[in-house]
mmCIF file of C-alpha atoms in Angstrom:
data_model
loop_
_atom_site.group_PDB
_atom_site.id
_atom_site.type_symbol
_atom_site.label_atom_id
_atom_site.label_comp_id
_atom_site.label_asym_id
_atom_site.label_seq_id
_atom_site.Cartn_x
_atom_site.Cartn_y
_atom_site.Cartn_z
ATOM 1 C CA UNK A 17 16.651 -12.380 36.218
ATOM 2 C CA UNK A 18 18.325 -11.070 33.028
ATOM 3 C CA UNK A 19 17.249 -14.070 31.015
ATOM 4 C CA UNK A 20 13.155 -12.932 31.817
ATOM 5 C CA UNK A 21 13.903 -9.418 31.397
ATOM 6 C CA UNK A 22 15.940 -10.745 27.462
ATOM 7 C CA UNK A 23 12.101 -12.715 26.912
ATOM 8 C CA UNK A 24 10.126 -9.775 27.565
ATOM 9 C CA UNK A 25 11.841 -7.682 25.634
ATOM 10 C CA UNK A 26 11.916 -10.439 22.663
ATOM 11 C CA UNK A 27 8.489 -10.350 22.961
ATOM 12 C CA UNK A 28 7.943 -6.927 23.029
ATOM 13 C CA UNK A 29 9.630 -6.532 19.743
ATOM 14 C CA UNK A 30 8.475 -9.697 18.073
ATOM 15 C CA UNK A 31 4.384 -8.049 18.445
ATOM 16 C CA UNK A 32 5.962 -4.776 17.044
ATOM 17 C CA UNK A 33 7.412 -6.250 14.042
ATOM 18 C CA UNK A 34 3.956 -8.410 13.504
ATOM 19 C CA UNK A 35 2.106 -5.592 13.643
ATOM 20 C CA UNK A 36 4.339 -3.907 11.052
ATOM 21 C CA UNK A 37 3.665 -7.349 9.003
ATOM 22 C CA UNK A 38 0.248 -6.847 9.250
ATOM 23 C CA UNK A 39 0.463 -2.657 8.187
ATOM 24 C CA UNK A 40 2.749 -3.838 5.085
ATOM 25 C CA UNK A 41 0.254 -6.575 4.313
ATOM 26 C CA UNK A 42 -2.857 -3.792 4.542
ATOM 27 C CA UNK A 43 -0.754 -1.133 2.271
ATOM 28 C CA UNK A 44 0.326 -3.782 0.040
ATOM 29 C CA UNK A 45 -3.471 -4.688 -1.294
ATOM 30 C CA UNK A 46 -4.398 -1.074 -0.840
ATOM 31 C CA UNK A 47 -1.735 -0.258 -3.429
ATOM 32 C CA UNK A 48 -2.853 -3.233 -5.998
ATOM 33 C CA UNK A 49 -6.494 -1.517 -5.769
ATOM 34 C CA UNK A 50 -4.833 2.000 -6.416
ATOM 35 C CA UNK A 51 -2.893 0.029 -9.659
ATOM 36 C CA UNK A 52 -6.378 -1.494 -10.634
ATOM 37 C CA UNK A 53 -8.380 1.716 -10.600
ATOM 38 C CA UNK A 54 -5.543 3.240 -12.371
ATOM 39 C CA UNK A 55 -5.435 0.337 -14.960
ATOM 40 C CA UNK A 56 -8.953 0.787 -15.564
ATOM 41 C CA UNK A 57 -9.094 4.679 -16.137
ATOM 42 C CA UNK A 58 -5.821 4.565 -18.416
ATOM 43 C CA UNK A 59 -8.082 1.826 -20.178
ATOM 44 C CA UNK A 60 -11.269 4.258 -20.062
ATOM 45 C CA UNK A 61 -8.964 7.046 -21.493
ATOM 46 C CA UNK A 62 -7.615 5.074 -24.277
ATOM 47 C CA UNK A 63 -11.535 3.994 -25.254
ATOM 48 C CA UNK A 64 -12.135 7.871 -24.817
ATOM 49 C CA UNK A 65 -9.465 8.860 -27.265
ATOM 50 C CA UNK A 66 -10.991 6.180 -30.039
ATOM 51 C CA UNK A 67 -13.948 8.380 -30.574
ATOM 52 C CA UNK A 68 -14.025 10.951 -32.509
ATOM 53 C CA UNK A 69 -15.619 14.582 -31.695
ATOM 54 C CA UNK A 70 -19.144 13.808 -32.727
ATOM 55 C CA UNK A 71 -20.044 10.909 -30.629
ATOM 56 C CA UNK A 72 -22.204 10.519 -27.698
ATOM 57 C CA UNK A 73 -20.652 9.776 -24.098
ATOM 58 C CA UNK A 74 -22.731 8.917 -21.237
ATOM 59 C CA UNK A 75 -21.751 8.634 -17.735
ATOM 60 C CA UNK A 76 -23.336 6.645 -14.905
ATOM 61 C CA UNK A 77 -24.635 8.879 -11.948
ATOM 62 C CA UNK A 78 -26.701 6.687 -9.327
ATOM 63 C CA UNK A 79 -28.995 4.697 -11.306
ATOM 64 C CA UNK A 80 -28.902 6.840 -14.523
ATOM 65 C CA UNK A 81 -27.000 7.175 -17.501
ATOM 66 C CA UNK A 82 -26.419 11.240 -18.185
ATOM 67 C CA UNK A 83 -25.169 12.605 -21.487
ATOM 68 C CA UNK A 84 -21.463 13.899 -20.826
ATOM 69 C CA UNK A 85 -19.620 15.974 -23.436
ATOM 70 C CA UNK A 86 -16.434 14.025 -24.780
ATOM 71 C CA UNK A 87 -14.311 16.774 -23.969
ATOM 72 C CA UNK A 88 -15.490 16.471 -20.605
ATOM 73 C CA UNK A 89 -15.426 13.209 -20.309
ATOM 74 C CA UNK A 90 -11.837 13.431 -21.187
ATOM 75 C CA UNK A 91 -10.931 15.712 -18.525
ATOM 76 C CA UNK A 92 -12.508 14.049 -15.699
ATOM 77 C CA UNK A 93 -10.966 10.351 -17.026
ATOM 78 C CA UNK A 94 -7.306 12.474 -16.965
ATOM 79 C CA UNK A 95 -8.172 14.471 -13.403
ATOM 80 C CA UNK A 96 -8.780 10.961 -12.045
ATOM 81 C CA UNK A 97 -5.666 8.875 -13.345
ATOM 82 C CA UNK A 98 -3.779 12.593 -12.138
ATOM 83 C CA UNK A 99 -5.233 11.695 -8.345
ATOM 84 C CA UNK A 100 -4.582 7.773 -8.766
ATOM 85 C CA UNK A 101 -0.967 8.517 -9.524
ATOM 86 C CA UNK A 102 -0.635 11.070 -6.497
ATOM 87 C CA UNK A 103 -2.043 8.004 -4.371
ATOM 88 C CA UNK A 104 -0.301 5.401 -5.832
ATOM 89 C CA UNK A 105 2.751 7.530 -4.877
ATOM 90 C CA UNK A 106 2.178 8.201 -1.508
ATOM 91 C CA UNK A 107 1.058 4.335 -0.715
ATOM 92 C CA UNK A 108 4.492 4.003 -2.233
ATOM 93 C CA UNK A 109 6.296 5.735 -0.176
ATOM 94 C CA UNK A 110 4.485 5.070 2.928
ATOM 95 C CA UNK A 111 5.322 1.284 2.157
ATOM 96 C CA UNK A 112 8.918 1.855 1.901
ATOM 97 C CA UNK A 113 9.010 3.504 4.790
ATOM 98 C CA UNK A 114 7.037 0.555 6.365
ATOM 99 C CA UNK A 115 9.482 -1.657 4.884
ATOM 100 C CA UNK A 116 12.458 0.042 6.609
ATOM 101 C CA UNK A 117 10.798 -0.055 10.047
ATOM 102 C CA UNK A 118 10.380 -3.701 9.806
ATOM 103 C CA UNK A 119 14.085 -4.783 8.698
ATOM 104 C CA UNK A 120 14.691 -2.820 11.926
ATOM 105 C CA UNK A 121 12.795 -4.545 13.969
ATOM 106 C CA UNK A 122 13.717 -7.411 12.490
ATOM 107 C CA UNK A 123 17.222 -7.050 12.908
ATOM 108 C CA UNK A 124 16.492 -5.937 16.605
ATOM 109 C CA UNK A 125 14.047 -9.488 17.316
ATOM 110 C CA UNK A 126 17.626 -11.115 15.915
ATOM 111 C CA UNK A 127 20.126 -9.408 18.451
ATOM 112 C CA UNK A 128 17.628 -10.245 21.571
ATOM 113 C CA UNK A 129 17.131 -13.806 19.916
ATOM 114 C CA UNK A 130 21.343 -14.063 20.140
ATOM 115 C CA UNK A 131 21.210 -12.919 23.331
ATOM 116 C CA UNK A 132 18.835 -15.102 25.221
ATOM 117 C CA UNK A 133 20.194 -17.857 23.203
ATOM 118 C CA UNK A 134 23.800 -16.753 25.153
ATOM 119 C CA UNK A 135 22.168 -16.223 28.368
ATOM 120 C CA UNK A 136 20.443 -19.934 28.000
ATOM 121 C CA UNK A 137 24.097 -21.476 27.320
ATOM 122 C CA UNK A 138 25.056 -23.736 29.414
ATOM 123 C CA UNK A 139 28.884 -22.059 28.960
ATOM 124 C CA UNK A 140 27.403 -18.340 30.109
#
């Protein structure tokens, strides 16, 4: 019976595109994290260029607070926002990519939805 074989199908590709849904939705809050922890070490960085070369910077390590040279400091704050960027990137284009494979399959759940809708006519 074509009009089962048309359902199974729809189906098929109606759990493929929701589970693309579901990857977009996962990528899309992994990428506002990656914008937040970039956010917050351009923020760190401007702080970090405020001070001038004399002052004291700590950093946090486990439970204790350990004296860091600014210049240091500096280049670790930069080496991190360098790897955010790299990873904001890549969720970027991984997302795009996402978002092509789901107006795909979106536009394939449409032609099998037009098609079992012909096959249910009453005129077919």
């Amino acid at each position: 019976d074509r009009v089962k074989i048309v359902q199974e199908q729809l189906e098929k590709e109606t759990e493929g595109f929701r589970s693309l849904q579901r990857d977009a939705t996962k990528g899309y809050q992994n990428r506002q994290q990656v914008v937040q922890q970039l956010n917050e070490s351009e923020l760190v960085m401007k702080e970090l260029e405020l001070l001038d070369d004399e002052s004291v910077v700590y950093k946090l390590i486990g439970p204790c607070l350990i004296r860091q040279d600014l210049v240091e400091a500096k280049a670790n704050v930069e080496k991190r926002i360098e790897y955010i960027k790299k990873e904001a990137d890549r969720l970027e284009n991984t997302l795009k990519g996402l978002e092509g494979r789901q107006n795909d399959k979106q536009q394939e759940v449409i032609k099998l939805q037009q098609k079992l809708q012909k096959l249910m006519s009453p005129s077919a």
